[in-house]
Each structure stands twice: as structure tokens, then as C-alpha cells.
Tab-separated table of C-alpha atoms and ligand atoms in Angstrom:
chain	number	residue	atom	x	y	z
A	1	MET	CA	107.000	109.214	101.860
A	2	SER	CA	105.888	107.494	105.440
A	3	LYS	CA	104.252	104.420	105.775
A	4	LEU	CA	100.599	103.953	106.592
A	5	LEU	CA	99.915	100.239	107.998
A	6	ILE	CA	96.496	99.460	107.941
A	7	VAL	CA	95.046	95.791	109.332
A	8	GLY	CA	91.267	94.984	108.485
A	9	THR	CA	88.583	92.936	107.495
A	10	VAL	CA	88.997	92.518	103.674
A	11	ALA	CA	85.578	90.544	102.844
A	12	PHE	CA	82.526	89.956	100.883
A	13	ASP	CA	79.238	92.102	102.670
A	14	ALA	CA	75.617	91.649	101.513
A	15	ILE	CA	73.702	94.624	102.011
A	16	GLU	CA	70.148	95.734	102.253
A	17	THR	CA	69.441	99.672	102.686
A	18	PRO	CA	65.457	100.994	101.717
A	19	PHE	CA	66.883	101.766	97.801
A	20	GLY	CA	68.129	98.545	96.890
A	21	LYS	CA	69.534	95.234	98.040
A	22	THR	CA	73.145	93.769	96.995
A	23	ASP	CA	74.264	90.008	96.090
A	24	LYS	CA	77.704	89.553	97.779
A	25	ILE	CA	80.059	92.564	97.106
A	26	LEU	CA	83.612	93.864	97.963
A	27	GLY	CA	83.647	94.952	101.622
A	28	GLY	CA	85.656	95.000	104.939
A	29	ALA	CA	86.885	97.540	107.122
A	30	ALA	CA	90.057	97.205	105.842
A	31	THR	CA	89.261	97.689	101.998
A	32	TYR	CA	87.368	101.277	102.890
A	33	ILE	CA	90.494	102.356	105.158
A	34	GLY	CA	92.704	101.388	102.357
A	35	LEU	CA	90.882	102.956	99.358
A	36	SER	CA	89.893	106.188	101.319
A	37	ALA	CA	94.004	106.517	102.547
A	38	SER	CA	94.899	106.151	99.186
A	39	ASN	CA	93.812	109.659	98.459
A	40	PHE	CA	97.125	110.755	100.599
A	41	ASN	CA	100.223	110.974	99.323
A	42	VAL	CA	101.159	107.727	101.736
A	43	ASP	CA	102.778	104.231	101.305
A	44	SER	CA	100.057	102.023	102.444
A	45	ALA	CA	99.849	98.098	102.723
A	46	ILE	CA	97.124	96.137	103.969
A	47	VAL	CA	97.591	93.538	106.005
A	48	SER	CA	94.495	90.899	106.107
A	49	VAL	CA	93.553	87.648	104.801
A	50	VAL	CA	90.620	86.300	102.021
A	51	GLY	CA	89.711	83.046	101.198
A	52	GLU	CA	90.452	81.036	97.514
A	53	ASP	CA	86.782	82.346	96.498
A	54	PHE	CA	88.572	85.681	96.541
A	55	PRO	CA	88.001	87.564	93.116
A	56	GLN	CA	91.583	88.566	91.808
A	57	GLU	CA	90.570	91.486	90.158
A	58	TYR	CA	89.286	93.013	93.770
A	59	LEU	CA	92.472	92.824	94.972
A	60	ASP	CA	94.223	93.825	91.094
A	61	MET	CA	91.941	96.980	91.565
A	62	LEU	CA	93.417	97.698	95.485
A	63	ALA	CA	96.853	97.402	94.292
A	64	SER	CA	95.832	100.034	91.066
A	65	ARG	CA	95.163	102.399	93.815
A	66	ASN	CA	98.732	101.782	95.020
A	67	ILE	CA	97.789	100.017	98.114
A	68	ASP	CA	100.401	97.238	99.054
A	69	ILE	CA	98.949	94.090	99.138
A	70	SER	CA	101.833	91.552	99.960
A	71	GLY	CA	100.106	91.406	103.285
A	72	ILE	CA	97.132	89.896	102.213
A	73	GLU	CA	97.302	86.196	102.080
A	74	ILE	CA	95.041	84.093	100.189
A	75	VAL	CA	94.021	80.970	101.885
A	76	LYS	CA	93.513	78.129	99.633
A	77	GLY	CA	90.083	75.933	100.048
A	78	GLY	CA	89.481	78.911	102.661
A	79	LYS	CA	86.578	81.067	102.531
A	80	THR	CA	86.431	84.825	102.889
A	81	PHE	CA	85.040	86.707	105.896
A	82	PHE	CA	81.100	87.268	105.147
A	83	TRP	CA	78.922	90.435	106.850
A	84	SER	CA	75.633	90.862	105.854
A	85	GLY	CA	73.632	94.045	106.916
A	86	LYS	CA	70.470	95.403	106.788
A	87	TYR	CA	69.344	99.461	107.191
A	88	HIS	CA	66.530	100.562	108.914
A	89	ASN	CA	64.582	103.399	107.300
A	90	ASP	CA	66.499	106.141	108.761
A	91	MET	CA	70.042	104.741	107.502
A	92	ASN	CA	71.266	105.734	111.119
A	93	SER	CA	71.005	102.392	112.817
A	94	ARG	CA	71.353	98.806	111.028
A	95	ASP	CA	70.775	94.918	112.023
A	96	THR	CA	73.701	92.555	111.296
A	97	LEU	CA	72.045	89.846	109.924
A	98	ALA	CA	74.995	87.859	109.518
A	99	THR	CA	78.805	87.622	110.281
A	100	GLU	CA	80.477	84.277	108.701
A	101	LEU	CA	84.280	84.794	109.876
A	102	ASN	CA	85.121	81.940	107.857
A	103	VAL	CA	89.515	81.826	107.160
A	104	LEU	CA	89.421	85.194	110.160
A	105	ALA	CA	88.845	82.475	112.809
A	106	ASP	CA	92.512	81.133	112.650
A	107	PHE	CA	94.192	84.155	111.204
A	108	ASN	CA	97.668	85.065	112.204
A	109	PRO	CA	98.678	87.627	110.447
A	110	VAL	CA	102.237	88.617	108.905
A	111	VAL	CA	103.883	92.310	108.481
A	112	PRO	CA	105.383	92.131	105.517
A	113	GLN	CA	109.184	93.267	106.219
A	114	ASN	CA	109.596	96.752	104.887
A	115	TYR	CA	106.193	97.737	106.778
A	116	LYS	CA	107.562	96.999	109.986
A	117	ASP	CA	108.933	100.524	110.762
A	118	SER	CA	105.537	102.404	109.270
A	119	GLU	CA	105.202	105.666	111.458
A	120	ILE	CA	101.533	104.873	111.477
A	121	VAL	CA	99.850	101.624	112.118
A	122	MET	CA	95.445	102.140	111.734
A	123	LEU	CA	94.069	99.080	113.205
A	124	GLY	CA	90.752	98.161	111.347
A	125	ASN	CA	87.853	96.395	112.802
A	126	LEU	CA	88.844	92.613	113.271
A	127	HIS	CA	89.529	90.274	116.008
A	128	PRO	CA	91.137	92.430	118.682
A	129	GLY	CA	94.260	89.194	118.924
A	130	VAL	CA	95.190	90.198	116.033
A	131	GLN	CA	95.151	93.571	116.066
A	132	MET	CA	97.481	93.053	119.341
A	133	SER	CA	99.824	90.813	116.936
A	134	VAL	CA	100.201	93.151	114.968
A	135	ILE	CA	100.903	95.540	116.984
A	136	ASN	CA	103.906	92.930	118.439
A	137	GLN	CA	105.599	92.744	114.993
A	138	MET	CA	106.592	96.313	114.801
A	139	ASP	CA	110.247	96.603	114.470
A	140	VAL	CA	109.979	100.184	115.295
A	141	LYS	CA	107.527	102.435	117.420
A	142	PRO	CA	105.191	103.886	115.546
A	143	LYS	CA	104.674	107.483	115.935
A	144	LEU	CA	100.530	106.642	116.236
A	145	ILE	CA	98.529	103.266	116.710
A	146	VAL	CA	95.153	104.179	115.685
A	147	LEU	CA	92.528	101.432	116.651
A	148	ASP	CA	88.925	100.981	115.529
A	149	THR	CA	86.536	98.089	116.777
A	150	MET	CA	82.437	97.340	116.964
A	151	ASN	CA	80.314	95.682	119.489
A	152	PHE	CA	80.692	92.696	118.134
A	153	TRP	CA	84.267	92.252	119.531
A	154	MET	CA	83.002	93.554	122.897
A	155	ASP	CA	80.297	90.693	122.801
A	156	CYS	CA	82.574	87.662	122.086
A	157	ALA	CA	86.564	89.171	122.743
A	158	TRP	CA	86.086	91.865	125.636
A	159	ASP	CA	89.544	91.070	127.775
A	160	ASP	CA	91.602	90.644	124.265
A	161	LEU	CA	89.627	94.182	123.314
A	162	LEU	CA	90.579	95.765	126.784
A	163	ALA	CA	94.177	94.450	126.498
A	164	VAL	CA	94.591	95.922	122.830
A	165	ILE	CA	92.825	99.503	123.931
A	166	LYS	CA	95.325	99.840	126.761
A	167	LYS	CA	98.035	100.247	124.090
A	168	VAL	CA	97.013	102.359	121.467
A	169	ASP	CA	96.960	106.416	121.023
A	170	VAL	CA	93.555	107.137	119.620
A	171	ILE	CA	90.456	105.013	119.405
A	172	THR	CA	87.929	105.676	117.010
A	173	ILE	CA	84.446	104.368	117.816
A	174	ASN	CA	81.002	105.054	117.265
A	175	ASP	CA	78.405	106.299	119.800
A	176	GLU	CA	76.513	103.717	120.902
A	177	GLU	CA	80.025	101.326	120.753
A	178	ALA	CA	81.566	104.408	123.149
A	179	ARG	CA	78.530	103.672	125.379
A	180	GLN	CA	78.755	100.047	125.268
A	181	LEU	CA	82.177	100.277	125.600
A	182	SER	CA	82.538	102.971	129.174
A	183	LYS	CA	79.075	102.194	130.246
A	184	GLU	CA	78.231	105.826	130.393
A	185	TYR	CA	75.359	107.137	128.730
A	186	SER	CA	76.879	110.806	128.476
A	187	LEU	CA	79.566	111.084	125.205
A	188	VAL	CA	81.465	113.331	127.270
A	189	LYS	CA	81.794	110.884	130.514
A	190	ALA	CA	82.265	107.738	128.318
A	191	ALA	CA	85.139	109.453	126.085
A	192	GLN	CA	86.944	110.363	129.890
A	193	LYS	CA	86.597	106.354	131.171
A	194	ILE	CA	87.968	105.976	127.248
A	195	HIS	CA	90.783	107.683	128.208
A	196	GLU	CA	91.494	105.966	131.216
A	197	MET	CA	91.352	102.527	129.353
A	198	GLY	CA	94.710	103.694	127.507
A	199	PRO	CA	94.390	105.811	124.987
A	200	LYS	CA	95.277	109.580	124.470
A	201	TYR	CA	92.846	110.606	121.972
A	202	VAL	CA	89.133	109.739	121.864
A	203	VAL	CA	87.417	110.382	118.915
A	204	ILE	CA	83.583	108.801	118.323
A	205	LYS	CA	81.868	108.910	115.388
A	206	LYS	CA	78.337	109.994	115.166
A	207	GLY	CA	77.366	108.900	111.753
A	208	GLU	CA	75.210	111.538	109.824
A	209	HIS	CA	75.831	114.120	112.787
A	210	GLY	CA	79.280	114.445	112.550
A	211	ALA	CA	82.564	113.146	114.860
A	212	LEU	CA	83.940	114.565	118.234
A	213	ILE	CA	87.464	114.396	119.565
A	214	PHE	CA	88.666	114.099	122.865
A	215	ASN	CA	92.000	114.659	124.401
A	216	ASP	CA	92.783	116.027	127.600
A	217	GLY	CA	90.073	117.942	128.206
A	218	ASN	CA	89.658	119.452	124.752
A	219	ILE	CA	87.078	118.411	122.619
A	220	PHE	CA	86.550	119.347	119.063
A	221	PHE	CA	83.339	118.419	116.706
A	222	ALA	CA	83.433	117.515	113.219
A	223	PRO	CA	80.028	117.682	111.263
A	224	ALA	CA	79.172	115.696	108.755
A	225	LEU	CA	78.271	117.003	105.276
A	226	PRO	CA	74.580	116.841	104.815
A	227	LEU	CA	74.088	114.868	101.867
A	228	GLU	CA	70.666	114.678	99.691
A	229	GLU	CA	71.109	111.400	98.735
A	230	VAL	CA	72.662	108.265	100.982
A	231	PHE	CA	72.390	104.814	99.741
A	232	ASP	CA	74.522	103.084	101.503
A	233	PRO	CA	76.644	104.038	104.703
A	234	THR	CA	78.408	100.962	104.921
A	235	GLY	CA	82.089	101.696	105.582
A	236	ALA	CA	81.525	105.181	106.085
A	237	GLY	CA	83.028	104.515	109.928
A	238	ASP	CA	86.275	102.563	107.844
A	239	THR	CA	86.601	105.292	105.379
A	240	PHE	CA	86.498	108.177	108.000
A	241	ALA	CA	89.707	106.055	109.987
A	242	GLY	CA	91.517	106.006	106.532
A	243	GLY	CA	90.736	109.839	105.854
A	244	PHE	CA	92.258	110.397	109.653
A	245	SER	CA	95.264	108.167	109.464
A	246	GLY	CA	95.708	109.027	105.845
A	247	PHE	CA	95.756	112.907	106.943
A	248	LEU	CA	97.987	111.892	109.557
A	249	ALA	CA	100.540	109.692	108.150
A	250	GLN	CA	101.416	112.691	105.440
A	251	HIS	CA	101.639	115.464	108.322
A	252	GLU	CA	104.787	115.336	109.919
A	253	ASN	CA	103.338	116.994	113.593
A	254	ILE	CA	100.735	115.213	114.962
A	255	SER	CA	98.767	117.013	117.833
A	256	PHE	CA	95.431	118.232	118.876
A	257	GLU	CA	95.507	121.102	116.399
A	258	SER	CA	96.657	118.251	113.463
A	259	MET	CA	93.898	116.152	114.247
A	260	LYS	CA	91.106	118.322	113.806
A	261	ASN	CA	92.083	118.654	110.398
A	262	ALA	CA	92.214	114.855	110.618
A	263	ILE	CA	88.562	114.337	111.220
A	264	ILE	CA	87.363	117.003	109.138
A	265	TYR	CA	89.706	115.075	105.920
A	266	GLY	CA	87.831	111.480	107.423
A	267	SER	CA	84.262	113.385	107.334
A	268	ASN	CA	84.912	114.581	104.320
A	269	LEU	CA	85.619	111.221	102.903
A	270	ALA	CA	82.876	109.743	104.584
A	271	SER	CA	80.682	111.772	102.946
A	272	PHE	CA	81.673	109.993	99.604
A	273	CYS	CA	81.227	106.689	100.685
A	274	VAL	CA	77.696	106.695	101.279
A	275	GLU	CA	76.738	107.773	98.108
A	276	LYS	CA	76.713	104.627	96.387
A	277	PHE	CA	76.690	101.101	97.166
A	278	GLY	CA	79.564	99.529	98.897
A	279	THR	CA	82.975	100.799	97.710
A	280	GLN	CA	81.687	101.763	93.861
A	281	ARG	CA	82.282	105.688	94.379
A	282	MET	CA	85.492	105.722	96.658
A	283	GLU	CA	86.881	103.514	93.886
A	284	THR	CA	86.421	106.708	91.323
A	285	LEU	CA	87.232	109.400	93.529
A	286	THR	CA	89.288	112.266	92.214
A	287	GLU	CA	91.067	114.523	93.740
A	288	ALA	CA	89.276	117.839	92.699
A	289	GLU	CA	85.827	116.210	93.847
A	290	ILE	CA	87.773	115.910	97.501
A	291	THR	CA	89.027	119.820	97.166
A	292	GLU	CA	85.170	120.899	95.872
A	293	ARG	CA	83.930	119.204	99.144
A	294	LEU	CA	86.447	120.714	101.597
A	295	GLU	CA	85.225	124.025	100.694
A	296	GLN	CA	81.484	123.019	101.027
A	297	PHE	CA	83.056	121.742	104.726
A	298	LYS	CA	83.987	125.259	105.438
A	299	LYS	CA	81.713	127.195	104.314
A	300	LEU	CA	79.049	125.004	106.672
A	301	THR	CA	81.279	125.040	109.433
A	302	GLN	CA	82.803	128.640	109.452
A	303	PHE	CA	80.876	132.172	110.890
A	304	GLU	CA	81.657	135.028	112.695
A	305	ILE	CA	80.519	135.750	115.785
A	306	GLU	CA	81.704	138.518	118.507
A	307	VAL	CA	81.542	136.999	122.074
A	308	ASN	CA	82.014	139.851	124.728
B	1	LIG	P1	81.546	100.103	108.758
B	1	LIG	O1	80.263	100.711	107.992
B	1	LIG	O2	82.439	101.420	108.452
B	1	LIG	O3	81.362	100.123	110.593
B	1	LIG	O4	82.456	99.088	108.437
B	1	LIG	C1	81.468	97.876	107.362
B	1	LIG	C2	82.250	96.759	106.851
B	1	LIG	O5	82.780	96.398	108.249
B	1	LIG	C3	81.754	95.566	106.323
B	1	LIG	O6	82.625	96.002	105.237
B	1	LIG	C4	82.096	94.911	106.455
B	1	LIG	O7	82.519	93.752	106.035
B	1	LIG	C5	82.877	94.765	108.333
B	1	LIG	N1	82.512	94.103	109.438
B	1	LIG	C6	81.595	93.718	109.378
B	1	LIG	N2	81.435	93.246	110.616
B	1	LIG	C7	82.419	93.172	110.877
B	1	LIG	C8	83.501	92.679	112.380
B	1	LIG	N3	83.011	92.037	113.226
B	1	LIG	N4	84.787	92.474	112.102
B	1	LIG	C9	85.419	93.391	111.029
B	1	LIG	N5	84.878	93.797	109.794
B	1	LIG	C10	83.428	93.838	109.523
């Protein structure tokens, strides 16, 4: 079984959408990535940090999904990373109300010895210096390194971010962030500029409008499934990244062709994430539900047309 090493935040989130508001609930990039990747036949582990205030039941839930949590450090007397956000009426845009780094501010990640040979490394959203440290601790060069990031790190750790982007094979980023990173409005031009920064594959997420993958002049597009109800988009990007990297970890062959399927799997899983607040939907997701929705995806995108 392939190993998938995940790094990212494990957090408390407080979320406000037009449908309601939560107190502090379980969140974090690595949490969503791990839950999403747990739907594949892979051996995955999370490297992260939490404070003493973090409930044991959340860690138990991750472990119950067969995620190795030995790389999640618990800092005595420390407070867990906290993020709070508010969605606008269209749910496509949100304002960050608070980002409290807490234990993340002094985090030195330690990759568990038995994951230093992971085939796939999924660098979820967190300080780019921490992402770089994880790459440097690998004993064997991974088959694929995937990086996700956000505007927060572009604003406060630009040089570190550019340094780690140089080292990765794939970057997954949303459209607004791709524009901020490349200083280009056109996503095609943005992808070209980002290629030049290092990654061979550039995945641009467009929320309810799907995702694009660019590689060496090739472009492929996966739609997002049109849903009747979207309660909370938090974690959709990370769930996408978990599906993308989980799918690739399960497959021997890594190419543009397999990445096309990986972004379909990522979009499929993200479509569940948004149906309930926080991680709720991902915690109960079954294989049968995933398969059924994949069929819907197929129907949504297949057509026959003759091109003369
Ligand atoms: P997404 O909706 O996929 O962009 O991810 C939302 C998750 O990212 C939330 O669960 C937050 O805890 C986490 N998050 C928010 N801001 C940051 C940040 N600056 N660094 C790392 N993780 C973050």
C-alpha cells in the first residue's frame, strides 16, 4: 500500500454562513485532506500540531478513519490554531474574521520515521517554512509532492512560499490566489507564470465552477457537481486536495492522464464536504455514496458531438 504524508493545520474553526453559525468546531487543512484521502486504499499520516485544549475525541475520530496521527504534536499548555470566517450570500467568497496561529507560530514538524519514504507528500495549507522542513526530512525522494497554500501566506511569508513552490511537482490553488501569486488576471497566463516558478502541474480551483489542470500546454477541466444545497464551503479546497492526492497515491502511474481522474475524484469528494457544516459530512461518507455520485459526474460531462 502506498504511503501518503499529509502536512497542514489541525484546527478549531468558527464559521458563519447564510444558513447558520457555529462555535469552535473541528477544522484545519490537514483534517479535511486526511478525511478525504481516507476514502482510498492508502496508508496516510498527518504531521501537524495542536494545543492541550484539543479534544481527544477529534484525534480518535481521525485514527478511526485509519489515519496515522503519531505525527500530530500536542503542545502542553498550548492553544490550538484558530480560524474564523464568514461567507457572503453567494457562498463563493468569504471574509477571514480571525487567524490565531497559537501553537503553529513555533511549530517544528517531525516526520515519523516510517513515513520518511512516503511516495506522495501532500503539503496542505500552513507556513511555507514548515512545508519546506517536511520536504527536507524525507529520506527517499517522493514520487510526487503536491502543495496547497493561500493568500494569508502570500501576504506574510512571500519569500518562504516562493522557495517551497520551487520544490514541488503540483500546486493546487484557487483562482483568486493564482492571480495574486502570478500577478496575471488570465488564468491561462497565471498558470504559465506559476509553471515557471517550479511546479510542472498547476491545478486552479474555481469553487462551484470546478477546477482546471495545466501541464505543458495541456489543459483539462473538471466541473463541480451542481448541488441543490450548499451549507458550508469550508474545507472544500482541502477535501479536493485530499481526493486528488489520495487517488494518485493509490495509482502506480502518474501522468497528465491520471491527474485528470484525480481532479474528478477531488471534485467528487468536495461536493460532499459542502453539504454540512465543518467535517460532519466527511466523517460519515460511504463508498456507495461516492460511487453513486461519480456516476452523476460522468453523466454531467459526457456528450457525443461530431467534429468535422
Ligand atoms: P478551505 O476552505 O479549503 O480553504 O480550507 C479551510 C480550512 O483552512 C479551515 O478549516 C481552516 O482551519 C484552515 N485555514 C484557514 N486559514 C489558514 C491558514 N492561514 N493556514 C492554514 N490553514 C488555514
